[in-house]
mmCIF file of N, CA and C in Angstrom:
data_model
loop_
_atom_site.group_PDB
_atom_site.id
_atom_site.type_symbol
_atom_site.label_atom_id
_atom_site.label_comp_id
_atom_site.label_asym_id
_atom_site.label_seq_id
_atom_site.Cartn_x
_atom_site.Cartn_y
_atom_site.Cartn_z
ATOM 1 N N HIS G 1 0.124 -7.238 -5.893
ATOM 2 C CA HIS G 1 -1.009 -7.742 -6.631
ATOM 3 C C HIS G 1 -1.397 -6.696 -7.667
ATOM 4 N N LEU G 2 -1.635 -7.126 -8.876
ATOM 5 C CA LEU G 2 -2.022 -6.218 -9.954
ATOM 6 C C LEU G 2 -3.504 -6.413 -10.252
ATOM 7 N N ALA G 3 -4.302 -5.383 -9.997
ATOM 8 C CA ALA G 3 -5.736 -5.432 -10.287
ATOM 9 C C ALA G 3 -6.032 -4.424 -11.385
ATOM 10 N N MET G 4 -6.775 -4.878 -12.390
ATOM 11 C CA MET G 4 -7.084 -4.005 -13.520
ATOM 12 C C MET G 4 -8.587 -3.981 -13.760
ATOM 13 N N THR G 5 -9.046 -2.897 -14.344
ATOM 14 C CA THR G 5 -10.467 -2.768 -14.665
ATOM 15 C C THR G 5 -10.749 -3.096 -16.121
ATOM 16 N N THR G 6 -9.706 -3.365 -16.893
ATOM 17 C CA THR G 6 -9.843 -3.723 -18.305
ATOM 18 C C THR G 6 -8.942 -4.914 -18.601
ATOM 19 N N ALA G 7 -9.112 -5.518 -19.770
ATOM 20 C CA ALA G 7 -8.301 -6.677 -20.140
ATOM 21 C C ALA G 7 -6.834 -6.301 -20.333
ATOM 22 N N LYS G 8 -6.574 -5.107 -20.849
ATOM 23 C CA LYS G 8 -5.205 -4.632 -21.042
ATOM 24 C C LYS G 8 -4.893 -3.565 -20.002
ATOM 25 N N LEU G 9 -3.629 -3.431 -19.691
ATOM 26 C CA LEU G 9 -3.218 -2.472 -18.669
ATOM 27 C C LEU G 9 -3.510 -1.028 -19.069
ATOM 28 N N GLY G 10 -3.239 -0.662 -20.286
ATOM 29 C CA GLY G 10 -3.453 0.720 -20.710
ATOM 30 C C GLY G 10 -2.182 1.535 -20.568
ATOM 31 N N ASN G 11 -2.223 2.770 -21.017
ATOM 32 C CA ASN G 11 -1.012 3.580 -21.004
ATOM 33 C C ASN G 11 -0.979 4.625 -19.889
ATOM 34 N N ARG G 12 -2.102 4.836 -19.210
ATOM 35 C CA ARG G 12 -2.165 5.749 -18.069
ATOM 36 C C ARG G 12 -2.559 4.932 -16.848
ATOM 37 N N ILE G 13 -1.671 4.908 -15.856
ATOM 38 C CA ILE G 13 -1.826 4.005 -14.716
ATOM 39 C C ILE G 13 -1.947 4.798 -13.426
ATOM 40 N N LEU G 14 -2.862 4.357 -12.564
ATOM 41 C CA LEU G 14 -2.956 4.875 -11.207
ATOM 42 C C LEU G 14 -2.523 3.751 -10.275
ATOM 43 N N LEU G 15 -1.379 3.920 -9.630
ATOM 44 C CA LEU G 15 -0.844 2.947 -8.681
ATOM 45 C C LEU G 15 -1.310 3.355 -7.290
ATOM 46 N N VAL G 16 -2.076 2.476 -6.622
ATOM 47 C CA VAL G 16 -2.707 2.798 -5.342
ATOM 48 C C VAL G 16 -2.125 1.921 -4.240
ATOM 49 N N ASP G 17 -1.838 2.538 -3.097
ATOM 50 C CA ASP G 17 -1.358 1.818 -1.918
ATOM 51 C C ASP G 17 -2.023 2.443 -0.698
ATOM 52 N N ASP G 18 -1.962 1.748 0.442
ATOM 53 C CA ASP G 18 -2.593 2.300 1.636
ATOM 54 C C ASP G 18 -1.811 3.484 2.190
ATOM 55 N N LEU G 19 -0.467 3.390 2.207
ATOM 56 C CA LEU G 19 0.321 4.483 2.744
ATOM 57 C C LEU G 19 1.674 4.544 2.059
ATOM 58 N N VAL G 20 2.313 5.686 2.183
ATOM 59 C CA VAL G 20 3.696 5.816 1.741
ATOM 60 C C VAL G 20 4.491 6.262 2.960
ATOM 61 N N ASP G 21 5.432 5.399 3.354
ATOM 62 C CA ASP G 21 6.262 5.640 4.528
ATOM 63 C C ASP G 21 7.682 5.912 4.046
ATOM 64 N N SER G 22 8.457 4.877 3.846
ATOM 65 C CA SER G 22 9.808 5.071 3.300
ATOM 66 C C SER G 22 9.752 5.402 1.813
ATOM 67 N N GLY G 23 8.693 4.956 1.154
ATOM 68 C CA GLY G 23 8.555 5.170 -0.284
ATOM 69 C C GLY G 23 9.041 4.008 -1.119
ATOM 70 N N ILE G 24 9.641 3.019 -0.481
ATOM 71 C CA ILE G 24 10.221 1.893 -1.216
ATOM 72 C C ILE G 24 9.161 1.101 -1.974
ATOM 73 N N SER G 25 8.010 0.834 -1.358
ATOM 74 C CA SER G 25 6.965 0.053 -2.038
ATOM 75 C C SER G 25 6.488 0.744 -3.310
ATOM 76 N N LEU G 26 6.235 2.050 -3.230
ATOM 77 C CA LEU G 26 5.799 2.771 -4.427
ATOM 78 C C LEU G 26 6.901 2.802 -5.482
ATOM 79 N N GLN G 27 8.131 3.057 -5.069
ATOM 80 C CA GLN G 27 9.241 3.097 -6.023
ATOM 81 C C GLN G 27 9.424 1.749 -6.711
ATOM 82 N N GLU G 28 9.354 0.668 -5.940
ATOM 83 C CA GLU G 28 9.506 -0.669 -6.515
ATOM 84 C C GLU G 28 8.318 -1.020 -7.409
ATOM 85 N N GLY G 29 7.124 -0.591 -7.023
ATOM 86 C CA GLY G 29 5.950 -0.825 -7.860
ATOM 87 C C GLY G 29 6.058 -0.122 -9.200
ATOM 88 N N ILE G 30 6.517 1.107 -9.175
ATOM 89 C CA ILE G 30 6.714 1.864 -10.418
ATOM 90 C C ILE G 30 7.780 1.197 -11.273
ATOM 91 N N LYS G 31 8.876 0.807 -10.636
ATOM 92 C CA LYS G 31 9.958 0.144 -11.369
ATOM 93 C C LYS G 31 9.455 -1.158 -12.010
ATOM 94 N N TRP G 32 8.653 -1.933 -11.265
ATOM 95 C CA TRP G 32 8.109 -3.195 -11.783
ATOM 96 C C TRP G 32 7.202 -2.942 -12.985
ATOM 97 N N LEU G 33 6.335 -1.953 -12.867
ATOM 98 C CA LEU G 33 5.440 -1.634 -13.984
ATOM 99 C C LEU G 33 6.226 -1.258 -15.235
ATOM 100 N N TYR G 34 7.234 -0.416 -15.085
ATOM 101 C CA TYR G 34 8.041 -0.028 -16.249
ATOM 102 C C TYR G 34 8.813 -1.213 -16.821
ATOM 103 N N SER G 35 9.286 -2.114 -15.955
ATOM 104 C CA SER G 35 10.051 -3.258 -16.465
ATOM 105 C C SER G 35 9.164 -4.261 -17.198
ATOM 106 N N HIS G 36 7.878 -4.331 -16.848
ATOM 107 C CA HIS G 36 6.970 -5.285 -17.493
ATOM 108 C C HIS G 36 6.117 -4.668 -18.602
ATOM 109 N N TYR G 37 5.840 -3.377 -18.509
ATOM 110 C CA TYR G 37 4.938 -2.723 -19.460
ATOM 111 C C TYR G 37 5.504 -1.401 -19.983
ATOM 112 N N GLY G 38 6.788 -1.195 -19.843
ATOM 113 C CA GLY G 38 7.411 0.093 -20.135
ATOM 114 C C GLY G 38 7.100 0.691 -21.487
ATOM 115 N N THR G 39 7.041 -0.137 -22.515
ATOM 116 C CA THR G 39 6.795 0.405 -23.854
ATOM 117 C C THR G 39 5.363 0.893 -24.026
ATOM 118 N N GLU G 40 4.460 0.417 -23.177
ATOM 119 C CA GLU G 40 3.044 0.783 -23.279
ATOM 120 C C GLU G 40 2.667 1.975 -22.388
ATOM 121 N N ILE G 41 3.499 2.289 -21.402
ATOM 122 C CA ILE G 41 3.149 3.287 -20.383
ATOM 123 C C ILE G 41 3.504 4.699 -20.836
ATOM 124 N N GLU G 42 2.515 5.579 -20.751
ATOM 125 C CA GLU G 42 2.744 7.006 -20.988
ATOM 126 C C GLU G 42 2.881 7.758 -19.665
ATOM 127 N N GLU G 43 2.117 7.301 -18.654
ATOM 128 C CA GLU G 43 2.084 8.033 -17.392
ATOM 129 C C GLU G 43 1.712 7.095 -16.254
ATOM 130 N N ILE G 44 2.399 7.262 -15.115
ATOM 131 C CA ILE G 44 2.026 6.579 -13.878
ATOM 132 C C ILE G 44 1.823 7.652 -12.820
ATOM 133 N N ARG G 45 0.670 7.607 -12.183
ATOM 134 C CA ARG G 45 0.399 8.475 -11.033
ATOM 135 C C ARG G 45 0.179 7.581 -9.823
ATOM 136 N N THR G 46 0.412 8.138 -8.639
ATOM 137 C CA THR G 46 0.300 7.358 -7.414
ATOM 138 C C THR G 46 -0.728 7.977 -6.480
ATOM 139 N N ALA G 47 -1.399 7.118 -5.718
ATOM 140 C CA ALA G 47 -2.398 7.568 -4.747
ATOM 141 C C ALA G 47 -2.290 6.718 -3.487
ATOM 142 N N VAL G 48 -2.387 7.363 -2.332
ATOM 143 C CA VAL G 48 -2.348 6.669 -1.045
ATOM 144 C C VAL G 48 -3.368 7.308 -0.108
ATOM 145 N N ILE G 49 -3.689 6.582 0.943
ATOM 146 C CA ILE G 49 -4.541 7.164 1.987
ATOM 147 C C ILE G 49 -3.686 8.048 2.890
ATOM 148 N N TRP G 50 -2.572 7.473 3.402
ATOM 149 C CA TRP G 50 -1.711 8.193 4.335
ATOM 150 C C TRP G 50 -0.360 8.493 3.703
ATOM 151 N N TYR G 51 0.032 9.748 3.741
ATOM 152 C CA TYR G 51 1.317 10.204 3.207
ATOM 153 C C TYR G 51 2.130 10.782 4.361
ATOM 154 N N LYS G 52 3.195 10.078 4.745
ATOM 155 C CA LYS G 52 4.057 10.541 5.827
ATOM 156 C C LYS G 52 5.136 11.471 5.269
ATOM 157 N N ALA G 53 5.402 12.550 5.997
ATOM 158 C CA ALA G 53 6.388 13.541 5.557
ATOM 159 C C ALA G 53 7.777 12.933 5.392
ATOM 160 N N CYS G 54 8.069 11.877 6.116
ATOM 161 C CA CYS G 54 9.391 11.247 6.055
ATOM 162 C C CYS G 54 9.588 10.418 4.789
ATOM 163 N N SER G 55 8.586 10.319 3.975
ATOM 164 C CA SER G 55 8.650 9.485 2.777
ATOM 165 C C SER G 55 9.698 9.984 1.792
ATOM 166 N N GLY G 56 10.309 9.019 1.111
ATOM 167 C CA GLY G 56 11.281 9.345 0.083
ATOM 168 C C GLY G 56 10.644 9.657 -1.254
ATOM 169 N N ILE G 57 9.341 9.506 -1.361
ATOM 170 C CA ILE G 57 8.621 9.782 -2.600
ATOM 171 C C ILE G 57 7.293 10.454 -2.242
ATOM 172 N N ALA G 58 6.901 11.426 -3.004
ATOM 173 C CA ALA G 58 5.629 12.118 -2.773
ATOM 174 C C ALA G 58 4.583 11.560 -3.730
ATOM 175 N N PRO G 59 3.452 11.074 -3.193
ATOM 176 C CA PRO G 59 2.400 10.574 -4.079
ATOM 177 C C PRO G 59 1.715 11.732 -4.809
ATOM 178 N N ASP G 60 1.116 11.417 -5.926
ATOM 179 C CA ASP G 60 0.378 12.442 -6.668
ATOM 180 C C ASP G 60 -0.909 12.830 -5.946
ATOM 181 N N TYR G 61 -1.526 11.848 -5.302
ATOM 182 C CA TYR G 61 -2.786 12.076 -4.588
ATOM 183 C C TYR G 61 -2.703 11.401 -3.222
ATOM 184 N N TYR G 62 -3.279 12.023 -2.210
ATOM 185 C CA TYR G 62 -3.343 11.423 -0.881
ATOM 186 C C TYR G 62 -4.548 11.989 -0.143
ATOM 187 N N VAL G 63 -4.997 11.245 0.866
ATOM 188 C CA VAL G 63 -6.139 11.671 1.675
ATOM 189 C C VAL G 63 -5.670 12.426 2.904
ATOM 190 N N ASP G 64 -4.643 11.891 3.587
ATOM 191 C CA ASP G 64 -4.217 12.449 4.867
ATOM 192 C C ASP G 64 -2.700 12.615 4.891
ATOM 193 N N TYR G 65 -2.229 13.854 5.066
ATOM 194 C CA TYR G 65 -0.792 14.139 5.186
ATOM 195 C C TYR G 65 -0.413 14.092 6.655
ATOM 196 N N LEU G 66 0.626 13.331 6.985
ATOM 197 C CA LEU G 66 1.071 13.187 8.366
ATOM 198 C C LEU G 66 2.446 13.841 8.504
ATOM 199 N N PRO G 67 2.526 15.000 9.181
ATOM 200 C CA PRO G 67 3.790 15.728 9.267
ATOM 201 C C PRO G 67 4.858 15.030 10.102
ATOM 202 N N ASP G 68 4.456 14.097 10.943
ATOM 203 C CA ASP G 68 5.437 13.326 11.703
ATOM 204 C C ASP G 68 5.365 11.871 11.243
ATOM 205 N N ASN G 69 5.851 10.954 12.051
ATOM 206 C CA ASN G 69 5.925 9.553 11.633
ATOM 207 C C ASN G 69 5.148 8.663 12.604
ATOM 208 N N PRO G 70 3.831 8.827 12.702
ATOM 209 C CA PRO G 70 3.058 8.032 13.668
ATOM 210 C C PRO G 70 2.850 6.599 13.194
ATOM 211 N N TRP G 71 2.595 5.730 14.164
ATOM 212 C CA TRP G 71 2.177 4.374 13.828
ATOM 213 C C TRP G 71 0.712 4.464 13.414
ATOM 214 N N ILE G 72 0.364 3.853 12.302
ATOM 215 C CA ILE G 72 -1.005 3.916 11.799
ATOM 216 C C ILE G 72 -1.733 2.638 12.180
ATOM 217 N N HIS G 73 -2.809 2.783 12.922
ATOM 218 C CA HIS G 73 -3.641 1.639 13.289
ATOM 219 C C HIS G 73 -4.720 1.498 12.224
ATOM 220 N N GLN G 74 -4.529 0.513 11.366
ATOM 221 C CA GLN G 74 -5.476 0.320 10.276
ATOM 222 C C GLN G 74 -6.656 -0.518 10.749
ATOM 223 N N PRO G 75 -7.842 -0.229 10.226
ATOM 224 C CA PRO G 75 -9.055 -0.890 10.715
ATOM 225 C C PRO G 75 -9.085 -2.394 10.476
ATOM 226 N N PHE G 76 -8.278 -2.895 9.553
ATOM 227 C CA PHE G 76 -8.280 -4.330 9.286
ATOM 228 C C PHE G 76 -7.224 -5.065 10.105
ATOM 229 N N GLU G 77 -6.666 -4.430 11.120
ATOM 230 C CA GLU G 77 -5.658 -5.053 11.966
ATOM 231 C C GLU G 77 -6.146 -5.143 13.415
ATOM 232 N N PRO G 78 -7.169 -5.937 13.680
ATOM 233 C CA PRO G 78 -7.694 -6.008 15.045
ATOM 234 C C PRO G 78 -6.700 -6.610 16.032
ATOM 235 N N TYR G 79 -5.753 -7.398 15.548
ATOM 236 C CA TYR G 79 -4.793 -8.022 16.441
ATOM 237 C C TYR G 79 -3.883 -6.995 17.111
ATOM 238 N N GLU G 80 -3.839 -5.783 16.611
ATOM 239 C CA GLU G 80 -3.002 -4.737 17.195
ATOM 240 C C GLU G 80 -3.362 -4.484 18.659
ATOM 241 N N SER G 81 -4.633 -4.627 18.990
ATOM 242 C CA SER G 81 -5.064 -4.336 20.354
ATOM 243 C C SER G 81 -5.194 -5.591 21.210
ATOM 244 N N MET G 82 -4.815 -6.748 20.663
ATOM 245 C CA MET G 82 -4.933 -8.006 21.403
ATOM 246 C C MET G 82 -3.666 -8.277 22.209
ATOM 247 N N SER G 83 -3.848 -8.911 23.356
ATOM 248 C CA SER G 83 -2.687 -9.349 24.128
ATOM 249 C C SER G 83 -2.115 -10.603 23.467
ATOM 250 N N PRO G 84 -0.861 -10.951 23.735
ATOM 251 C CA PRO G 84 -0.300 -12.178 23.163
ATOM 252 C C PRO G 84 -1.119 -13.424 23.517
ATOM 253 N N ALA G 85 -1.654 -13.475 24.735
ATOM 254 C CA ALA G 85 -2.456 -14.632 25.147
ATOM 255 C C ALA G 85 -3.754 -14.712 24.338
ATOM 256 N N ASP G 86 -4.408 -13.578 24.133
ATOM 257 C CA ASP G 86 -5.639 -13.565 23.337
ATOM 258 C C ASP G 86 -5.360 -13.939 21.888
ATOM 259 N N LEU G 87 -4.256 -13.461 21.356
ATOM 260 C CA LEU G 87 -3.881 -13.798 19.991
ATOM 261 C C LEU G 87 -3.624 -15.296 19.858
ATOM 262 N N ALA G 88 -2.936 -15.881 20.825
ATOM 263 C CA ALA G 88 -2.663 -17.321 20.804
ATOM 264 C C ALA G 88 -3.959 -18.118 20.832
ATOM 265 N N GLN G 89 -4.952 -17.650 21.572
ATOM 266 C CA GLN G 89 -6.239 -18.343 21.655
ATOM 267 C C GLN G 89 -6.933 -18.420 20.300
ATOM 268 N N THR G 90 -6.735 -17.441 19.450
ATOM 269 C CA THR G 90 -7.392 -17.453 18.139
ATOM 270 C C THR G 90 -6.816 -18.519 17.219
ATOM 271 N N TYR G 91 -5.619 -19.027 17.548
ATOM 272 C CA TYR G 91 -4.972 -20.015 16.687
ATOM 273 C C TYR G 91 -4.984 -21.426 17.265
ATOM 274 N N LEU G 92 -5.614 -21.602 18.410
ATOM 275 C CA LEU G 92 -5.702 -22.938 18.994
ATOM 276 C C LEU G 92 -6.652 -23.808 18.184
ATOM 277 N N VAL G 93 -6.263 -25.056 17.983
ATOM 278 C CA VAL G 93 -7.123 -26.007 17.276
ATOM 279 C C VAL G 93 -8.045 -26.636 18.309
ATOM 280 N N ARG G 94 -9.320 -26.541 18.050
ATOM 281 C CA ARG G 94 -10.303 -27.108 18.980
ATOM 282 C C ARG G 94 -10.830 -28.419 18.417
ATOM 283 N N GLU G 95 -10.867 -29.427 19.264
ATOM 284 C CA GLU G 95 -11.405 -30.719 18.838
ATOM 285 C C GLU G 95 -12.919 -30.655 18.834
ATOM 286 N N VAL G 96 -13.501 -31.298 17.834
ATOM 287 C CA VAL G 96 -14.949 -31.276 17.691
ATOM 288 C C VAL G 96 -15.537 -32.537 18.253
#
């Protein structure tokens, strides 16, 4: 998803993601930006919350460096702690 704060993209871009693990998402995002806006871009910088050491790309900015490769429990993923039965209950259609 491309979100912008102005009508035009501009020539200096900050590409933001939640984490960099393998680095593929950031690399593909950069490649996509250059393929669609390459003539307009002077600089792309990257920012993430979590930067794993195993990543194939180093972000320009990050909040938390993770020297190993832990599973990250993100706050918007409540289903992570649900049992399969509880998860199934959330998708049952109830008759009114």
